[in-house]
Short mmCIF file of C-alpha atoms and ligand atoms in Angstrom, two decimals:
data_model
loop_
_atom_site.label_atom_id
_atom_site.label_comp_id
_atom_site.label_asym_id
_atom_site.label_seq_id
_atom_site.Cartn_x
_atom_site.Cartn_y
_atom_site.Cartn_z
CA MET A 1 -17.33 15.82 -15.48
CA PRO A 2 -17.56 19.30 -14.29
CA LEU A 3 -13.48 20.40 -13.64
CA ARG A 4 -12.25 23.18 -11.70
CA HIS A 5 -9.06 25.07 -12.47
CA ASP A 6 -7.99 25.85 -8.97
CA PHE A 7 -4.32 25.39 -9.51
CA ALA A 8 -4.19 27.40 -12.63
CA SER A 9 -6.23 30.38 -10.98
CA ALA A 10 -4.03 30.36 -8.05
CA LEU A 11 -0.47 30.07 -9.21
CA PRO A 12 0.18 32.34 -12.40
CA GLY A 13 3.65 31.63 -13.55
CA MET A 14 3.63 27.99 -12.89
CA PHE A 15 2.10 26.67 -15.97
CA LEU A 16 1.40 27.32 -19.79
CA ASP A 17 -2.00 27.02 -20.96
CA TRP A 18 -2.05 24.06 -23.48
CA THR A 19 -4.14 21.39 -25.27
CA ALA A 20 -3.89 17.64 -25.75
CA ASP A 21 -2.74 16.79 -29.39
CA PRO A 22 -5.50 15.22 -31.33
CA VAL A 23 -5.06 11.66 -32.09
CA PRO A 24 -6.70 9.57 -34.95
CA HIS A 25 -8.85 6.97 -32.93
CA PRO A 26 -9.16 7.61 -29.16
CA GLN A 27 -10.52 4.65 -27.59
CA VAL A 28 -11.10 3.77 -23.64
CA LEU A 29 -9.19 0.45 -23.31
CA ARG A 30 -9.87 0.58 -19.75
CA LEU A 31 -11.65 2.58 -17.23
CA ASN A 32 -11.21 2.36 -13.50
CA ARG A 33 -14.97 2.25 -12.82
CA PRO A 34 -14.72 2.18 -9.03
CA LEU A 35 -12.20 4.86 -8.80
CA ALA A 36 -14.68 7.17 -10.92
CA ARG A 37 -17.49 6.48 -8.71
CA GLU A 38 -15.33 7.40 -5.76
CA LEU A 39 -14.42 10.63 -7.31
CA GLY A 40 -18.13 11.33 -7.99
CA LEU A 41 -17.67 10.93 -11.66
CA PRO A 42 -19.80 8.94 -14.21
CA ASP A 43 -18.45 5.60 -14.84
CA ASP A 44 -19.00 5.89 -18.51
CA LEU A 45 -16.76 8.66 -19.47
CA PRO A 46 -16.18 8.95 -23.12
CA ALA A 47 -12.85 8.58 -24.72
CA THR A 48 -12.72 12.03 -26.41
CA LEU A 49 -13.56 13.79 -23.04
CA LEU A 50 -10.82 11.53 -21.25
CA ALA A 51 -8.20 12.36 -23.75
CA GLY A 52 -8.76 16.12 -23.29
CA LEU A 53 -10.13 16.75 -26.73
CA ASP A 54 -13.75 17.23 -25.80
CA LEU A 55 -13.18 19.56 -22.99
CA PRO A 56 -16.00 19.71 -20.26
CA GLU A 57 -17.06 23.01 -19.24
CA GLY A 58 -14.71 24.88 -17.14
CA ALA A 59 -11.87 23.17 -18.10
CA ARG A 60 -8.51 24.99 -18.43
CA PRO A 61 -5.99 22.29 -19.47
CA VAL A 62 -2.30 23.38 -18.53
CA ALA A 63 1.30 22.14 -18.68
CA GLN A 64 2.70 22.48 -15.29
CA ALA A 65 6.19 24.16 -15.08
CA TYR A 66 8.61 22.69 -12.44
CA ALA A 67 12.38 22.31 -11.96
CA GLY A 68 14.35 19.39 -10.49
CA HIS A 69 17.56 17.53 -9.31
CA GLN A 70 17.90 14.45 -11.67
CA PHE A 71 20.61 12.17 -10.37
CA GLY A 72 21.74 14.82 -8.33
CA GLY A 73 21.95 17.61 -11.24
CA PHE A 74 19.78 20.49 -11.14
CA SER A 75 17.53 21.38 -13.99
CA PRO A 76 15.90 24.85 -13.57
CA ARG A 77 13.18 24.02 -16.30
CA LEU A 78 11.65 20.45 -16.70
CA GLY A 79 7.78 20.93 -16.56
CA ASP A 80 5.20 18.66 -18.08
CA GLY A 81 7.04 17.51 -21.29
CA ARG A 82 4.39 14.89 -22.21
CA ALA A 83 1.56 15.57 -19.44
CA LEU A 84 -1.34 18.03 -18.81
CA LEU A 85 -3.30 18.85 -15.87
CA LEU A 86 -7.02 18.98 -17.21
CA GLY A 87 -8.25 20.58 -13.93
CA GLU A 88 -9.46 19.21 -10.50
CA VAL A 89 -12.39 17.50 -9.38
CA SER A 90 -14.18 17.99 -6.23
CA GLY A 91 -14.48 14.48 -4.55
CA PRO A 92 -17.40 13.46 -2.19
CA ASP A 93 -14.75 13.79 0.52
CA GLY A 94 -14.68 17.34 -0.25
CA ARG A 95 -10.90 17.47 -1.47
CA LEU A 96 -9.62 18.36 -4.85
CA HIS A 97 -8.29 15.73 -6.98
CA ASP A 98 -6.20 16.56 -9.98
CA ILE A 99 -6.98 14.79 -13.29
CA ALA A 100 -4.50 14.78 -15.48
CA LEU A 101 -3.10 13.09 -18.77
CA LYS A 102 0.18 11.43 -19.48
CA GLY A 103 1.00 11.12 -23.09
CA SER A 104 -1.13 13.73 -24.56
CA GLY A 105 1.66 15.03 -26.87
CA ARG A 106 4.47 17.76 -27.05
CA THR A 107 4.46 20.93 -24.92
CA PRO A 108 6.89 23.80 -24.53
CA PHE A 109 8.73 21.72 -22.03
CA SER A 110 9.25 18.78 -24.21
CA ARG A 111 12.81 19.59 -25.34
CA GLY A 112 13.69 17.03 -27.70
CA ALA A 113 11.09 14.20 -27.03
CA ASP A 114 7.80 13.28 -28.70
CA GLY A 115 5.43 14.01 -26.05
CA LYS A 116 4.05 10.52 -26.36
CA ALA A 117 3.40 7.35 -24.43
CA ALA A 118 3.35 3.83 -25.41
CA LEU A 119 0.67 1.25 -24.55
CA GLY A 120 3.27 -0.86 -22.60
CA PRO A 121 4.45 1.83 -20.08
CA VAL A 122 1.02 3.27 -19.46
CA LEU A 123 -0.54 -0.41 -18.67
CA ARG A 124 2.54 -0.66 -16.40
CA GLU A 125 1.66 2.27 -14.41
CA TYR A 126 -1.80 1.47 -14.19
CA ILE A 127 -1.32 -1.81 -12.69
CA VAL A 128 1.53 -0.72 -10.22
CA ALA A 129 -0.26 2.28 -9.27
CA GLU A 130 -3.45 0.47 -8.54
CA GLY A 131 -1.41 -2.45 -6.73
CA MET A 132 0.04 0.02 -4.50
CA HIS A 133 -3.38 1.52 -3.58
CA ALA A 134 -4.56 -1.86 -2.75
CA LEU A 135 -1.44 -2.15 -0.35
CA GLY A 136 -2.38 0.75 1.40
CA ILE A 137 0.39 3.06 0.02
CA PRO A 138 -0.22 6.52 -0.83
CA THR A 139 -0.02 6.91 -4.69
CA THR A 140 -1.47 8.68 -7.58
CA ARG A 141 -4.26 6.36 -9.15
CA ALA A 142 -4.86 5.30 -12.55
CA LEU A 143 -8.26 6.39 -13.95
CA ALA A 144 -8.30 5.13 -17.51
CA VAL A 145 -6.05 3.79 -20.40
CA LEU A 146 -6.82 5.39 -23.92
CA THR A 147 -5.36 3.88 -26.99
CA THR A 148 -4.93 6.54 -29.48
CA GLY A 149 -4.61 4.80 -32.84
CA GLU A 150 -1.34 5.97 -33.54
CA GLU A 151 2.13 4.50 -33.25
CA VAL A 152 4.94 5.99 -31.32
CA LEU A 153 8.58 5.51 -32.13
CA ARG A 154 10.59 3.93 -29.69
CA GLU A 155 14.24 2.52 -29.80
CA ASN A 156 13.14 -0.95 -30.99
CA GLY A 157 10.68 0.43 -33.55
CA PRO A 158 7.01 1.48 -33.63
CA LEU A 159 4.74 0.76 -30.40
CA PRO A 160 0.86 1.50 -30.03
CA GLY A 161 0.41 4.74 -28.66
CA ALA A 162 -1.74 5.50 -25.60
CA VAL A 163 -2.71 8.03 -22.82
CA LEU A 164 -2.89 7.47 -18.97
CA VAL A 165 -5.55 9.43 -17.20
CA ARG A 166 -3.84 9.87 -13.76
CA VAL A 167 -5.53 11.07 -10.52
CA ALA A 168 -3.40 12.62 -7.80
CA SER A 169 -4.46 14.71 -4.70
CA SER A 170 -2.19 17.09 -6.40
CA HIS A 171 0.85 17.31 -8.77
CA LEU A 172 2.61 19.60 -6.33
CA ARG A 173 6.36 18.44 -5.91
CA VAL A 174 9.51 19.37 -4.36
CA GLY A 175 10.61 20.48 -7.94
CA SER A 176 7.58 23.04 -8.09
CA PHE A 177 8.99 24.96 -5.31
CA GLN A 178 12.58 24.60 -6.59
CA TYR A 179 11.16 26.28 -9.94
CA LEU A 180 10.31 29.52 -8.42
CA ALA A 181 13.29 29.62 -5.79
CA ALA A 182 15.56 29.20 -8.72
CA GLN A 183 14.10 32.37 -10.37
CA GLY A 184 14.64 34.23 -7.17
CA ASP A 185 10.71 34.59 -6.91
CA ALA A 186 10.39 34.75 -3.11
CA GLU A 187 6.69 35.95 -3.37
CA GLY A 188 5.84 33.05 -5.83
CA VAL A 189 7.51 30.62 -3.27
CA LYS A 190 5.37 32.05 -0.51
CA ARG A 191 2.15 31.78 -2.91
CA LEU A 192 3.03 28.19 -3.73
CA ALA A 193 3.44 27.20 -0.21
CA ASP A 194 0.14 28.91 1.11
CA TYR A 195 -1.49 27.00 -1.83
CA ALA A 196 0.18 23.74 -0.81
CA ILE A 197 -0.93 24.38 2.87
CA ALA A 198 -4.34 25.16 2.15
CA ARG A 199 -4.54 21.97 -0.31
CA HIS A 200 -2.77 19.39 1.91
CA TYR A 201 -1.91 20.58 5.32
CA PRO A 202 -4.69 23.13 6.19
CA HIS A 203 -3.96 23.26 9.97
CA ARG A 204 -0.52 24.80 9.06
CA ALA A 205 -1.97 28.02 7.69
CA GLY A 206 0.98 30.55 7.98
CA ASP A 207 3.20 27.96 9.63
CA TYR A 208 5.92 27.23 7.17
CA VAL A 209 8.11 25.34 9.38
CA GLY A 210 5.25 23.12 10.50
CA PHE A 211 4.32 22.63 6.71
CA PHE A 212 7.98 21.53 6.13
CA ALA A 213 7.67 19.29 9.06
CA ASP A 214 4.42 17.77 7.90
CA VAL A 215 5.76 17.00 4.27
CA ALA A 216 8.96 15.40 5.94
CA ALA A 217 6.74 13.29 7.99
CA ALA A 218 4.48 12.28 5.09
CA GLN A 219 7.41 11.57 2.70
CA ALA A 220 9.29 9.42 5.56
CA ARG A 221 6.39 7.41 6.06
CA LEU A 222 5.96 6.79 2.38
CA ILE A 223 9.52 5.56 2.01
CA ALA A 224 9.15 3.32 4.78
CA GLN A 225 5.95 1.75 3.22
CA TRP A 226 8.06 1.34 0.15
CA MET A 227 10.95 -0.49 1.90
CA LEU A 228 8.47 -2.69 3.84
CA VAL A 229 7.05 -4.15 0.72
CA GLY A 230 10.47 -4.09 -1.49
CA PHE A 231 9.47 -1.30 -3.82
CA VAL A 232 12.22 0.26 -5.76
CA HIS A 233 11.02 3.60 -7.16
CA GLY A 234 14.06 4.07 -9.44
CA VAL A 235 13.99 7.76 -10.18
CA MET A 236 13.67 9.53 -6.79
CA ASN A 237 14.34 12.69 -8.44
CA THR A 238 12.98 16.01 -6.66
CA ASP A 239 10.60 16.45 -9.39
CA ASN A 240 9.48 13.03 -8.63
CA MET A 241 8.78 13.72 -4.84
CA THR A 242 5.05 14.96 -4.10
CA ILE A 243 4.18 17.43 -1.48
CA SER A 244 1.42 15.38 -0.53
CA GLY A 245 3.48 12.20 0.00
CA GLU A 246 1.90 10.15 -2.74
CA THR A 247 3.96 7.97 -4.77
CA ILE A 248 4.13 9.50 -8.25
CA ASP A 249 5.63 8.74 -11.54
CA TYR A 250 5.96 5.01 -12.30
CA GLY A 251 8.62 4.89 -14.58
CA PRO A 252 11.67 2.49 -13.96
CA CYS A 253 10.02 1.22 -10.73
CA ALA A 254 9.76 -2.55 -9.75
CA PHE A 255 9.17 -4.61 -6.84
CA MET A 256 12.15 -6.43 -5.56
CA GLU A 257 11.87 -10.26 -5.58
CA ALA A 258 15.12 -11.58 -4.23
CA TYR A 259 16.19 -9.57 -1.21
CA ALA A 260 19.64 -7.77 -1.83
CA PRO A 261 19.95 -4.10 -0.33
CA GLY A 262 21.76 -2.94 -3.54
CA THR A 263 19.06 -3.60 -6.03
CA VAL A 264 18.77 -1.45 -9.01
CA TYR A 265 16.36 -1.94 -11.94
CA SER A 266 16.65 1.05 -13.82
CA SER A 267 19.02 0.92 -16.83
CA ILE A 268 19.97 4.42 -16.51
CA ASP A 269 20.96 4.11 -12.62
CA ARG A 270 24.61 3.02 -13.19
CA GLN A 271 25.72 4.34 -9.67
CA GLY A 272 22.98 2.85 -7.99
CA ARG A 273 21.97 6.05 -6.69
CA TYR A 274 18.14 4.99 -6.32
CA ALA A 275 19.23 1.50 -5.30
CA TYR A 276 16.56 -0.11 -2.70
CA ALA A 277 18.71 0.34 0.65
CA ASN A 278 19.44 3.93 -0.76
CA GLN A 279 15.97 5.32 -0.54
CA PRO A 280 15.91 6.47 2.98
CA LEU A 281 19.03 8.32 2.49
CA ILE A 282 17.85 10.02 -0.68
CA LEU A 283 14.62 10.86 1.31
CA GLY A 284 16.76 13.15 3.50
CA TRP A 285 18.62 14.62 0.39
CA ASN A 286 15.62 15.70 -1.43
CA LEU A 287 13.90 17.15 1.75
CA ALA A 288 17.06 19.32 2.31
CA ARG A 289 16.33 20.61 -1.35
CA LEU A 290 12.86 21.60 -0.35
CA ALA A 291 14.05 23.13 2.85
CA GLU A 292 16.37 25.40 0.88
CA THR A 293 13.52 26.76 -1.18
CA LEU A 294 11.63 27.55 2.11
CA LEU A 295 14.32 29.24 4.27
CA PRO A 296 13.14 32.84 3.52
CA LEU A 297 9.66 31.80 4.73
CA ILE A 298 10.76 30.04 7.74
CA ASP A 299 12.51 32.92 9.18
CA ALA A 300 13.67 36.44 7.95
CA ASP A 301 17.07 35.92 9.93
CA GLU A 302 18.69 33.22 7.49
CA ALA A 303 20.89 31.90 10.22
CA ARG A 304 18.01 31.13 12.42
CA ALA A 305 15.84 29.75 9.20
CA VAL A 306 18.91 27.35 8.60
CA GLU A 307 18.85 26.28 12.26
CA ARG A 308 14.83 25.58 12.52
CA ALA A 309 15.18 23.61 8.96
CA THR A 310 18.27 21.80 10.00
CA ARG A 311 16.51 20.45 13.16
CA ILE A 312 13.64 19.07 11.35
CA LEU A 313 16.01 17.53 8.72
CA GLU A 314 17.92 15.90 11.49
CA GLY A 315 14.83 14.29 12.68
CA VAL A 316 13.96 12.48 9.26
CA ALA A 317 15.88 9.71 9.88
CA GLY A 318 14.45 9.07 13.25
CA LEU A 319 10.97 9.39 11.44
CA TYR A 320 11.73 7.03 8.90
CA GLN A 321 12.99 4.56 11.42
CA ASP A 322 10.22 4.86 13.48
CA ALA A 323 7.76 4.15 10.78
CA TRP A 324 9.79 1.27 9.41
CA LEU A 325 10.07 -0.38 12.77
CA THR A 326 6.27 0.08 13.40
CA GLY A 327 5.89 -1.55 10.02
CA MET A 328 8.24 -4.12 10.52
CA ARG A 329 6.55 -5.12 14.07
CA ALA A 330 3.22 -5.57 12.06
CA LYS A 331 4.89 -7.69 9.59
CA LEU A 332 6.61 -9.86 12.06
CA GLY A 333 3.31 -10.10 14.28
CA LEU A 334 5.18 -8.89 17.29
CA ASP A 335 3.29 -7.96 20.44
CA GLY A 336 3.65 -4.64 21.47
CA ALA A 337 7.01 -2.89 21.16
CA ASP A 338 10.47 -4.14 22.88
CA ALA A 339 13.86 -2.86 22.81
CA GLY A 340 15.27 -5.82 21.22
CA ASP A 341 12.56 -5.72 18.18
CA ARG A 342 15.10 -3.78 15.64
CA ALA A 343 17.78 -6.36 16.08
CA LEU A 344 15.10 -9.29 15.74
CA ALA A 345 13.86 -7.59 12.57
CA GLU A 346 17.56 -6.97 11.11
CA GLU A 347 18.66 -10.64 11.95
CA PHE A 348 15.70 -11.68 9.81
CA LEU A 349 16.53 -9.79 6.79
CA GLU A 350 20.14 -10.76 7.04
CA GLY A 351 18.86 -14.38 7.10
CA ILE A 352 16.35 -14.23 4.12
CA GLU A 353 19.20 -12.25 2.03
CA GLY A 354 18.71 -13.75 -1.78
CA ALA A 355 15.65 -15.19 -0.89
CA ASP A 356 12.25 -13.77 -1.91
CA TRP A 357 11.11 -10.65 0.02
CA THR A 358 7.54 -11.05 -0.48
CA LEU A 359 7.19 -14.81 0.39
CA CYS A 360 9.52 -15.00 3.30
CA PHE A 361 7.23 -12.67 5.12
CA ARG A 362 4.08 -14.31 3.86
CA ARG A 363 5.23 -17.71 5.01
CA LEU A 364 6.40 -16.45 8.12
CA SER A 365 2.98 -16.77 9.74
CA GLN A 366 2.93 -20.57 9.00
CA ALA A 367 6.15 -20.83 10.96
CA ILE A 368 4.57 -19.86 14.18
CA THR A 369 3.93 -23.66 13.94
CA ASP A 370 5.44 -24.93 10.83
CA ASP A 371 8.46 -23.53 9.31
CA THR A 372 8.66 -25.93 6.17
CA ALA A 373 7.48 -23.28 3.76
CA LEU A 374 9.75 -20.79 4.92
CA ARG A 375 12.75 -22.71 5.17
CA GLU A 376 12.17 -23.91 1.43
CA ARG A 377 12.42 -20.33 0.52
CA LEU A 378 15.83 -19.61 2.17
CA PHE A 379 19.45 -19.91 1.11
CA LYS A 380 20.81 -20.37 4.38
CA ASP A 381 19.01 -21.58 7.40
CA HIS A 382 21.64 -21.99 10.15
CA TRP A 383 20.14 -18.95 12.01
CA LEU A 384 16.80 -19.96 11.59
CA ASP A 385 15.97 -22.05 14.92
CA GLY A 386 17.60 -19.70 17.15
CA TRP A 387 15.81 -16.75 15.47
CA LEU A 388 12.44 -18.65 15.69
CA ALA A 389 12.51 -19.16 19.24
CA ARG A 390 13.09 -15.58 20.20
CA TRP A 391 10.45 -14.59 17.62
CA ARG A 392 7.86 -17.12 19.13
CA ALA A 393 8.35 -15.71 22.45
CA ARG A 394 7.55 -12.13 21.24
CA LEU A 395 4.29 -12.92 19.16
CA ALA A 396 1.17 -11.18 19.59
CA PRO A 397 -2.26 -12.96 20.00
CA ASP A 398 -3.79 -13.79 16.64
CA ALA A 399 -0.32 -12.95 15.18
CA ALA A 400 -1.05 -15.30 11.93
CA ALA A 401 -4.06 -13.28 10.86
CA ARG A 402 -2.45 -10.01 11.49
CA MET A 403 0.74 -10.89 9.66
CA ASP A 404 -1.52 -12.13 6.68
CA ALA A 405 -3.25 -8.74 6.67
CA VAL A 406 -0.01 -6.73 6.25
CA ASN A 407 2.30 -9.24 4.32
CA PRO A 408 1.04 -9.44 0.70
CA ILE A 409 0.75 -12.84 -1.23
CA TYR A 410 0.27 -11.00 -4.65
CA ILE A 411 2.66 -8.14 -5.70
CA PRO A 412 3.21 -6.90 -9.37
CA ARG A 413 5.93 -9.49 -10.00
CA ASN A 414 8.09 -8.28 -12.93
CA GLU A 415 7.83 -11.39 -15.08
CA ARG A 416 3.92 -11.37 -14.68
CA VAL A 417 3.62 -7.84 -15.27
CA GLU A 418 5.78 -8.15 -18.61
CA GLU A 419 3.52 -11.14 -19.65
CA ALA A 420 0.46 -9.20 -19.04
CA LEU A 421 1.86 -6.13 -21.07
CA ALA A 422 2.97 -8.37 -23.94
CA ALA A 423 -0.49 -9.93 -24.13
CA ALA A 424 -2.10 -6.74 -24.02
CA GLN A 425 -0.05 -5.25 -26.82
CA ALA A 426 -1.02 -8.25 -28.82
CA GLY A 427 -4.63 -7.30 -28.13
CA ASP A 428 -5.42 -9.75 -25.24
CA MET A 429 -6.17 -7.96 -21.93
CA ALA A 430 -7.22 -11.25 -20.12
CA PRO A 431 -3.60 -11.56 -18.38
CA PHE A 432 -3.78 -7.81 -17.35
CA GLU A 433 -7.26 -8.13 -15.93
CA ARG A 434 -6.40 -11.32 -13.97
CA LEU A 435 -3.40 -9.82 -12.59
CA LEU A 436 -4.92 -6.74 -11.57
CA ASP A 437 -7.64 -8.55 -9.95
CA ALA A 438 -5.32 -10.27 -7.79
CA LEU A 439 -3.22 -7.01 -7.07
CA SER A 440 -6.58 -5.51 -5.84
CA ASP A 441 -6.80 -7.76 -2.96
CA PRO A 442 -3.33 -8.67 -2.37
CA PHE A 443 -3.60 -9.98 1.20
CA THR A 444 -6.05 -12.70 0.34
CA GLU A 445 -4.52 -15.89 -1.00
CA ARG A 446 -6.51 -17.55 -3.66
CA GLU A 447 -6.78 -20.75 -5.42
CA GLY A 448 -5.92 -21.00 -8.98
CA LEU A 449 -3.66 -18.02 -8.83
CA GLU A 450 -0.40 -19.57 -7.39
CA ASN A 451 1.62 -18.65 -10.46
CA LEU A 452 1.14 -14.97 -9.46
CA ALA A 453 2.71 -15.45 -6.26
CA LEU A 454 5.81 -17.09 -7.59
CA PRO A 455 9.09 -15.43 -8.22
CA ALA A 456 10.47 -15.02 -11.79
CA SER A 457 11.54 -18.37 -13.55
CA GLU A 458 15.27 -18.74 -13.95
CA GLY A 459 14.98 -17.97 -17.66
CA PHE A 460 13.71 -14.57 -17.02
CA GLY A 461 17.27 -13.28 -16.09
CA ARG A 462 18.20 -10.03 -14.39
CA TYR A 463 15.30 -7.45 -14.89
CA ARG A 464 16.32 -3.93 -16.32
CA THR A 465 13.64 -1.13 -16.70
CA PHE A 466 13.64 2.08 -18.69
CA CYS A 467 12.66 5.93 -18.20
CA GLY A 468 10.49 7.97 -20.08
CA THR A 469 9.22 5.20 -22.03
P1 AMP B 1 10.22 11.42 -15.71
O1 AMP B 1 11.47 10.62 -15.80
O2 AMP B 1 8.99 10.82 -16.24
O3 AMP B 1 9.99 11.97 -14.35
O4 AMP B 1 10.26 12.93 -16.83
C1 AMP B 1 11.42 13.82 -16.53
C2 AMP B 1 11.06 14.87 -17.67
O5 AMP B 1 11.00 14.36 -18.97
C3 AMP B 1 9.81 15.63 -17.31
O6 AMP B 1 9.91 16.93 -17.58
C4 AMP B 1 8.94 14.89 -18.41
O7 AMP B 1 7.72 15.45 -18.80
C5 AMP B 1 9.91 14.62 -19.45
N1 AMP B 1 9.62 13.76 -20.43
C6 AMP B 1 9.69 12.20 -20.29
N2 AMP B 1 9.38 11.62 -21.31
C7 AMP B 1 8.94 12.43 -22.26
C8 AMP B 1 8.55 12.33 -23.71
N3 AMP B 1 8.29 11.06 -24.30
N4 AMP B 1 8.24 13.57 -24.36
C9 AMP B 1 8.27 14.70 -23.77
N5 AMP B 1 8.89 14.91 -22.35
C10 AMP B 1 9.12 13.73 -21.73
MG1 MG B 2 8.54 12.99 -13.49
#
């Protein structure tokens, strides 16, 4: 695995040289062979190399520095507290991909925490990230899960330790810009912006306002995609919002089952700041924080810089709405675009409140001719006949097939994910593999996988997720 260290060479001051902690017994529990091949890597990478212990030639592992607004409060120095960037590989597509570790031990950014990761959350990130990828949503990828042979201590006792090997088109975040801007390092911000442009938006060389507009558009499209599949990220802090527009940091995230706009899973999000329906608003808030760091680059005249950035920020809601409506038209199988489509979509959402988001959309294709399966899912159906009549008049040719190609039947359902993780911790990877297999082809309904498509059983109760686990 020939590794480059492009980031470390280009951006002094944005990292600390650091190495992974030795672990007693590193073993590859799961390797994503198709992804390895996609990156032009061998598909039998050894555990010691993946764990960053036996470094390939040219490697220069670093802990990245970044700042961030967490739940609205600013921390000038967060950084990789339990992660390392091993370096980059240049894929067959000619683009750079970061190879990074999560759970590789303490770094100078760890503060009080142990720098480790437990197996359950690592496998959870693997399955959700790969599920997101198969859904066509930009995301970091999971290359491998390693068990370490050591235990990590968590609230409820010791758990098996693990390391996730993660691939990203980069780990640059809004918080990376904030880190330098907060130190008043204008030159550093410019260097970082130039680097981010070269890596992600090369057609914007020297055009910082264009760069900001592209990041805003990429993040707006991303959040629209989350909303369309019912994904709740749970911790949309500025250190978790990438410049590339990829989903990153699968901590307390979860897929919504019963549709409720206020859905929150994270145990620490008591105010519902990152609730499902708030995500598009937080998108704008986070982009405003990025804009603040770029003002001196946008225009030497501060008032003019603010004006230009504001113009883009004011367009973000529209970008998001357009992406959402385009996606919703596809989910509903509509023919072309009509002025009434937004209202049609909103009435559908109102009608399915409390019902399973994923299955209501998936069963809608059957309702072209027979609405039984959809009606079965609903808690109220007084609206349905009138709505179906208007909707049927708007359908595209081949609507059913088109809808089934964008409305998944399999998503990472919370109860199934928890079962798979519990089995894996007890040494049985079969449920994990079965779930991952279904999620890797989420639009094709298959016999024998019925229980993976069902909402949580009543006994499952209210789902709670935890950060930094
Ligand atoms: P996150 O909520 O995962 O985005 O993490 C926020 C910050 O906490 C980052 O700086 C992480 O590196 C750090 N962090 C989270 N968990 C740990 C841990 N177990 N050990 C050290 N740092 C951690
Ligand atoms: Mg993070």
